[in-house]
mmCIF file of N, CA and C in Angstrom:
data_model
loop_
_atom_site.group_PDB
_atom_site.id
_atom_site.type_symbol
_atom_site.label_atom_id
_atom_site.label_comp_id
_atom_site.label_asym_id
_atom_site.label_seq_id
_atom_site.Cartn_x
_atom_site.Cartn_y
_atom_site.Cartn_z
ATOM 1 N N UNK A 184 -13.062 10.299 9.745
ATOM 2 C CA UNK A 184 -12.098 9.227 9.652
ATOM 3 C C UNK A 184 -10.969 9.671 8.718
ATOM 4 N N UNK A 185 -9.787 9.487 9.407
ATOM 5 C CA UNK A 185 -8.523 9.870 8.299
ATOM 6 C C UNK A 185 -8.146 8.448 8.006
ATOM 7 N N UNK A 186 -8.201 8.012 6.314
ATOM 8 C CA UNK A 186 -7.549 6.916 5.843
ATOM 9 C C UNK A 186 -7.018 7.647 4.393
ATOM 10 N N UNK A 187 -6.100 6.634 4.093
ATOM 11 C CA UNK A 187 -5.150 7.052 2.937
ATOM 12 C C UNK A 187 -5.460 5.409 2.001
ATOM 13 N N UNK A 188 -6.150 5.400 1.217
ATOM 14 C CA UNK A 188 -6.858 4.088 0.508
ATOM 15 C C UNK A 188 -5.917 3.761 -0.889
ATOM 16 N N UNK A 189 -4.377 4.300 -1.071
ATOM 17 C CA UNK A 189 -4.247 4.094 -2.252
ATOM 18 C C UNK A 189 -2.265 4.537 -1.918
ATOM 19 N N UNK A 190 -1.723 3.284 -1.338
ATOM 20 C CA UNK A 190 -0.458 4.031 -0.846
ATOM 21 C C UNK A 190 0.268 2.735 -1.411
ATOM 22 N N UNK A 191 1.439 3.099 -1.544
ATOM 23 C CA UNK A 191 2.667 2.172 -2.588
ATOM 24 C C UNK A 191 3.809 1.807 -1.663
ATOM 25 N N UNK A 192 4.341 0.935 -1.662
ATOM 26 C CA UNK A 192 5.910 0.552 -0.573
ATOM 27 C C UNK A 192 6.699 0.278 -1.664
ATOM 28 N N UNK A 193 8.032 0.083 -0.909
ATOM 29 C CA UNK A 193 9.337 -0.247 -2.002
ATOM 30 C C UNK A 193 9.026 -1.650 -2.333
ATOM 31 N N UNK A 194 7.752 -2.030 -2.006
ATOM 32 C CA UNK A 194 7.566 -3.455 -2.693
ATOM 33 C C UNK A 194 7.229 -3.528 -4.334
ATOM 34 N N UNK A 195 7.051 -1.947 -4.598
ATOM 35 C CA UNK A 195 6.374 -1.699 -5.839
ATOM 36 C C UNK A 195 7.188 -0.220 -6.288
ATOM 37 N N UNK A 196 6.895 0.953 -6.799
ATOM 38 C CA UNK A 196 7.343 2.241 -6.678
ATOM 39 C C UNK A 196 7.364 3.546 -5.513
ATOM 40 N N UNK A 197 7.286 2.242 -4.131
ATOM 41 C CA UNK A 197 7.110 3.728 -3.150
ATOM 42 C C UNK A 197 8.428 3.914 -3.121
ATOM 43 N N UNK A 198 8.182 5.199 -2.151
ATOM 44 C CA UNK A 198 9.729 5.341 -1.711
ATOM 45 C C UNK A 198 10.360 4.759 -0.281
ATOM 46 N N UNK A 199 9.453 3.724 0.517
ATOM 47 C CA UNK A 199 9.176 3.824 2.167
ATOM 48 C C UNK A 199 9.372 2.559 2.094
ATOM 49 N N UNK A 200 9.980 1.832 3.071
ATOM 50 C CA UNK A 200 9.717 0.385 3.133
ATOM 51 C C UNK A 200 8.364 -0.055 3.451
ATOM 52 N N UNK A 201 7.631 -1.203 3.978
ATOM 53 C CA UNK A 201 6.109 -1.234 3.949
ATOM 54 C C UNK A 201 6.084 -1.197 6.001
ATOM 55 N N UNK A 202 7.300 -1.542 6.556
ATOM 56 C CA UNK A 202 6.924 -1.153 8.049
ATOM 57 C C UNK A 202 7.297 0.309 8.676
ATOM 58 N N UNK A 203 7.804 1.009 7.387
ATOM 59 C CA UNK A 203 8.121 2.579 7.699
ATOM 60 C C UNK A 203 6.865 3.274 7.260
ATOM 61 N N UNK A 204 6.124 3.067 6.305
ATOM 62 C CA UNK A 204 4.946 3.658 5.440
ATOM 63 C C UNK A 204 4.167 3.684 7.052
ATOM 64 N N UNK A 205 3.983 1.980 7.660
ATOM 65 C CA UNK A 205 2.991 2.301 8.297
ATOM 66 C C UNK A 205 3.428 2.927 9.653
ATOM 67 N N UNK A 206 4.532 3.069 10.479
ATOM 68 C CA UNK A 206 4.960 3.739 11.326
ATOM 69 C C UNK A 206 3.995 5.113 10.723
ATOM 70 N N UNK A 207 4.824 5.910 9.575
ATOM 71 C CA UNK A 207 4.496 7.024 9.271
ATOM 72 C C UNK A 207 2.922 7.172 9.100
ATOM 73 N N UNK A 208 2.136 6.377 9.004
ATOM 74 C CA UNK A 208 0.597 6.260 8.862
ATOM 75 C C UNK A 208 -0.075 6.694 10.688
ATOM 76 N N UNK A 209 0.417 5.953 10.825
ATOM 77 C CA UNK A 209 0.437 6.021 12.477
ATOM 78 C C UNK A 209 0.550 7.463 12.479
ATOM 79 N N UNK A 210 1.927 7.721 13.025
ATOM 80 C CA UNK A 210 2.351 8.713 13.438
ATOM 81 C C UNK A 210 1.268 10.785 12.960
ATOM 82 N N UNK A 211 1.301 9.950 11.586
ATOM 83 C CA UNK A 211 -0.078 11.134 11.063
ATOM 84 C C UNK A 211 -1.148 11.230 11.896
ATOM 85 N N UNK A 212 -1.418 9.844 12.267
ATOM 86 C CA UNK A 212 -2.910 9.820 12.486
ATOM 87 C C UNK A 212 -4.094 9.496 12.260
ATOM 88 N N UNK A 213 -3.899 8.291 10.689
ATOM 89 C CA UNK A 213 -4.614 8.089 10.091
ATOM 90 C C UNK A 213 -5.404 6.932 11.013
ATOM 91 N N UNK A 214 -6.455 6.514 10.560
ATOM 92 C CA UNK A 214 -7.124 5.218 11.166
ATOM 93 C C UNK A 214 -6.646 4.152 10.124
ATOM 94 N N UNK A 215 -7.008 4.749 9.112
ATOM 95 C CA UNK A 215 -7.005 3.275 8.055
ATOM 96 C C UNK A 215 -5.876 3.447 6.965
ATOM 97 N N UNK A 216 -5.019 2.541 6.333
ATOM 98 C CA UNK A 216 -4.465 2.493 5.937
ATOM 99 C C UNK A 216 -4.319 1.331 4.526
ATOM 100 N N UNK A 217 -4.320 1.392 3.151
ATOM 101 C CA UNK A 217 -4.510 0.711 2.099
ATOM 102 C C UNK A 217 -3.052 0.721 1.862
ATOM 103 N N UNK A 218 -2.328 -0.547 1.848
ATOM 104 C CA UNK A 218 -1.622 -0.932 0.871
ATOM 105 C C UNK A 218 -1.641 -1.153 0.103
ATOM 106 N N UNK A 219 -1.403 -0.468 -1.789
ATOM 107 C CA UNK A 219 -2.173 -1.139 -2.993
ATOM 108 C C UNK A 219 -0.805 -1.420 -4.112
ATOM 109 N N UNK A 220 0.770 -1.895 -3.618
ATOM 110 C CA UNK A 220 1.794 -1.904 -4.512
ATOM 111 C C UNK A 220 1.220 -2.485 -5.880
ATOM 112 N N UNK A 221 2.051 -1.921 -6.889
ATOM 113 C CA UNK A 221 1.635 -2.667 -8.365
ATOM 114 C C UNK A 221 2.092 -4.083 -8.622
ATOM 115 N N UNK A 222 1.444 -4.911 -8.452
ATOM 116 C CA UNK A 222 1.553 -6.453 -9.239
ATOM 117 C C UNK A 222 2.499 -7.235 -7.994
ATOM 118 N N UNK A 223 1.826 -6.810 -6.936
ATOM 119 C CA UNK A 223 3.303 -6.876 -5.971
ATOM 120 C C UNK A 223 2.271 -7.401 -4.767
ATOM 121 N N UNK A 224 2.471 -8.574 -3.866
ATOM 122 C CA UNK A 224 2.195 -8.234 -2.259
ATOM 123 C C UNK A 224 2.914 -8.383 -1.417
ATOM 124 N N UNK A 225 4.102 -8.237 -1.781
ATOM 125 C CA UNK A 225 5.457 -8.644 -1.081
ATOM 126 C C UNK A 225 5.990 -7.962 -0.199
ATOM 127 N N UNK A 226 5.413 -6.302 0.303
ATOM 128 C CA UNK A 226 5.386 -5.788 1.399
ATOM 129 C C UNK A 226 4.139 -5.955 2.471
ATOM 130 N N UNK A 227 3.338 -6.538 2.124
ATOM 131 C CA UNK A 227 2.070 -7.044 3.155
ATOM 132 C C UNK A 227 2.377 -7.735 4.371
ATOM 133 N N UNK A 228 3.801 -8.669 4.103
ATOM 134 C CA UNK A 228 3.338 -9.214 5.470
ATOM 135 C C UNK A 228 4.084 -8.620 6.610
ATOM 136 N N UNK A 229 4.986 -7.450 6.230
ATOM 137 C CA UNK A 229 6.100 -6.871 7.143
ATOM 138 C C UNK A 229 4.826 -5.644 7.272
ATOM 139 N N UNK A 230 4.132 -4.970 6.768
ATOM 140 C CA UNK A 230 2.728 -4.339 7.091
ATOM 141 C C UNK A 230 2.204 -4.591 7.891
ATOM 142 N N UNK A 231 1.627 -5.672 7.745
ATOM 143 C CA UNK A 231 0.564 -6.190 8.927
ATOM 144 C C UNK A 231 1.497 -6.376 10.311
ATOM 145 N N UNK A 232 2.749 -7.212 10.124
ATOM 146 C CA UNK A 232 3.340 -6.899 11.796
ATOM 147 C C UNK A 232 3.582 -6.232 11.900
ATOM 148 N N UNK A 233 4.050 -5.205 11.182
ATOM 149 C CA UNK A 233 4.156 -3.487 12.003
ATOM 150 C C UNK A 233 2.812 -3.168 12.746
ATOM 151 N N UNK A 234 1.826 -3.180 11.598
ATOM 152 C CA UNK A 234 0.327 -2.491 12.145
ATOM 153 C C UNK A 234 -0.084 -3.128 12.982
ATOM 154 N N UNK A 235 0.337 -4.428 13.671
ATOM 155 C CA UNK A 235 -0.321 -5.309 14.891
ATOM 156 C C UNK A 235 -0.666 -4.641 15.991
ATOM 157 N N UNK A 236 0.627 -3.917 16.322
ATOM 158 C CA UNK A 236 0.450 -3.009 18.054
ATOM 159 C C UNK A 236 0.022 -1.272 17.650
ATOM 160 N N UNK A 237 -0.559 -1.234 16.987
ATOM 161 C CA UNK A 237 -1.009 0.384 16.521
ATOM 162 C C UNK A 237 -2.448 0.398 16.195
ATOM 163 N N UNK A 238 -3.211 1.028 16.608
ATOM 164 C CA UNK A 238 -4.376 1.994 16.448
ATOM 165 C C UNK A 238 -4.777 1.298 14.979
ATOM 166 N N UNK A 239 -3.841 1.072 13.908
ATOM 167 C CA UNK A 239 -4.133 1.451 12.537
ATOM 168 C C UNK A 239 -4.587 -0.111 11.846
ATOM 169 N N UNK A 240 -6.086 0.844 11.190
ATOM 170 C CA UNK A 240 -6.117 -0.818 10.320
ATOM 171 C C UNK A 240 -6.071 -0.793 8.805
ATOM 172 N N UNK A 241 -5.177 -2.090 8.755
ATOM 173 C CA UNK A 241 -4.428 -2.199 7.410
ATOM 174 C C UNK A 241 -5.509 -3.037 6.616
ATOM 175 N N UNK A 242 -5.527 -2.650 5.452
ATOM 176 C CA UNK A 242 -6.038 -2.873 3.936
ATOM 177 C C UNK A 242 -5.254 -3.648 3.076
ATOM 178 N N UNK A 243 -5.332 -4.886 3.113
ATOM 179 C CA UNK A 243 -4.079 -5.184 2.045
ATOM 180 C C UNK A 243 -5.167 -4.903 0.475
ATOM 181 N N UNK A 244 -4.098 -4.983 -0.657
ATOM 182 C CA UNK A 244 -4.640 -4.580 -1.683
ATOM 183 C C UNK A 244 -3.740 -4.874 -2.632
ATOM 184 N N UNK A 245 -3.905 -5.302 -3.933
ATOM 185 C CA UNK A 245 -3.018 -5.113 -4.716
ATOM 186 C C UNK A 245 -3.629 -3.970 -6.159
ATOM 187 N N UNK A 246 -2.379 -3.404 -6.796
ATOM 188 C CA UNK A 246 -3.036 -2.712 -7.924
ATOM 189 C C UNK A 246 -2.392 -3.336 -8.984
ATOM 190 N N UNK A 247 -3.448 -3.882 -9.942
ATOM 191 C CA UNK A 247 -3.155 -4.749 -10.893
ATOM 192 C C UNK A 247 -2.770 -4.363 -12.290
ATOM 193 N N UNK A 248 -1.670 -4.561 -13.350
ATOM 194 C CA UNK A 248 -1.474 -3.855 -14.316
ATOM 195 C C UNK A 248 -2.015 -4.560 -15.313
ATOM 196 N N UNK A 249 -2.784 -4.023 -16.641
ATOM 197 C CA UNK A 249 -3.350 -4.843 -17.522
ATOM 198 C C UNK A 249 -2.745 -4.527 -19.049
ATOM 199 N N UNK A 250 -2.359 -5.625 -19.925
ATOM 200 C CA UNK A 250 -2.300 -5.248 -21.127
ATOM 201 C C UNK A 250 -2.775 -5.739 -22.255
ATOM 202 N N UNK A 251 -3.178 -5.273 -22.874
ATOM 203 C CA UNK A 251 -4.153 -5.709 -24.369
ATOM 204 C C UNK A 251 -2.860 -5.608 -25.538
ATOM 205 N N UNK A 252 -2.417 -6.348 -26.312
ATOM 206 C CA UNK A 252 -1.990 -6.310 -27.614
ATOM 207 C C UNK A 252 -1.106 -5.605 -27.304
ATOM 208 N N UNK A 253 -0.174 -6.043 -26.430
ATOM 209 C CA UNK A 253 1.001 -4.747 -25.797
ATOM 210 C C UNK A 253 1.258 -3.626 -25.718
ATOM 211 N N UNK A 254 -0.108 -3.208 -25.631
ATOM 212 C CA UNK A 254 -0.698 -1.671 -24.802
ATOM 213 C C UNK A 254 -1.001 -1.773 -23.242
ATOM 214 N N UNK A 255 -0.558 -0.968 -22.205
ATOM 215 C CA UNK A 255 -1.063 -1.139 -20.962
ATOM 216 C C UNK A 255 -2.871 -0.723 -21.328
ATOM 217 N N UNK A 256 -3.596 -1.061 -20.617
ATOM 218 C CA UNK A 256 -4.935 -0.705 -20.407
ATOM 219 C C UNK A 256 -5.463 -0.116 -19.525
ATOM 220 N N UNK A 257 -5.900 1.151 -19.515
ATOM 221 C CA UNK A 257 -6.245 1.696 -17.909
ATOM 222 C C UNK A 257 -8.027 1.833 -17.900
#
């Protein structure tokens, strides 16, 4: 199985809009595909109608930022 579980759109720091990411997901070949923008799901729903008529199944996801005492926390 080709999936990519950890991918970013210009909803967050990608460089791809979120219905170009998944064109290009496609086009690779992948099966599965994770959307995980930071603090963001605001490219998800232009995602999922891209990924409607394609092979590819989408993951929505978010990646969450945390901070303690105004330190990020990883």
């Amino acid at each position: 199985m080709r999936a990519d579980l950890h991918a970013h759109t210009t909803a967050s720091d990608g460089t791809c809009a979120p219905a170009v990411l998944v064109s290009r997901a496609d086009d690779l070949g992948l099966e599965v595909l994770a959307i995980t923008d930071h603090d963001s799901v605001g490219g998800l729903a232009s995602a999922i109608e891209a990924a409607r008529d394609t092979g590819l199944a989408l993951v929505p996801g978010v990646e969450l930022s945390a901070v303690d005492d105004e330190r990020d926390v990883q």
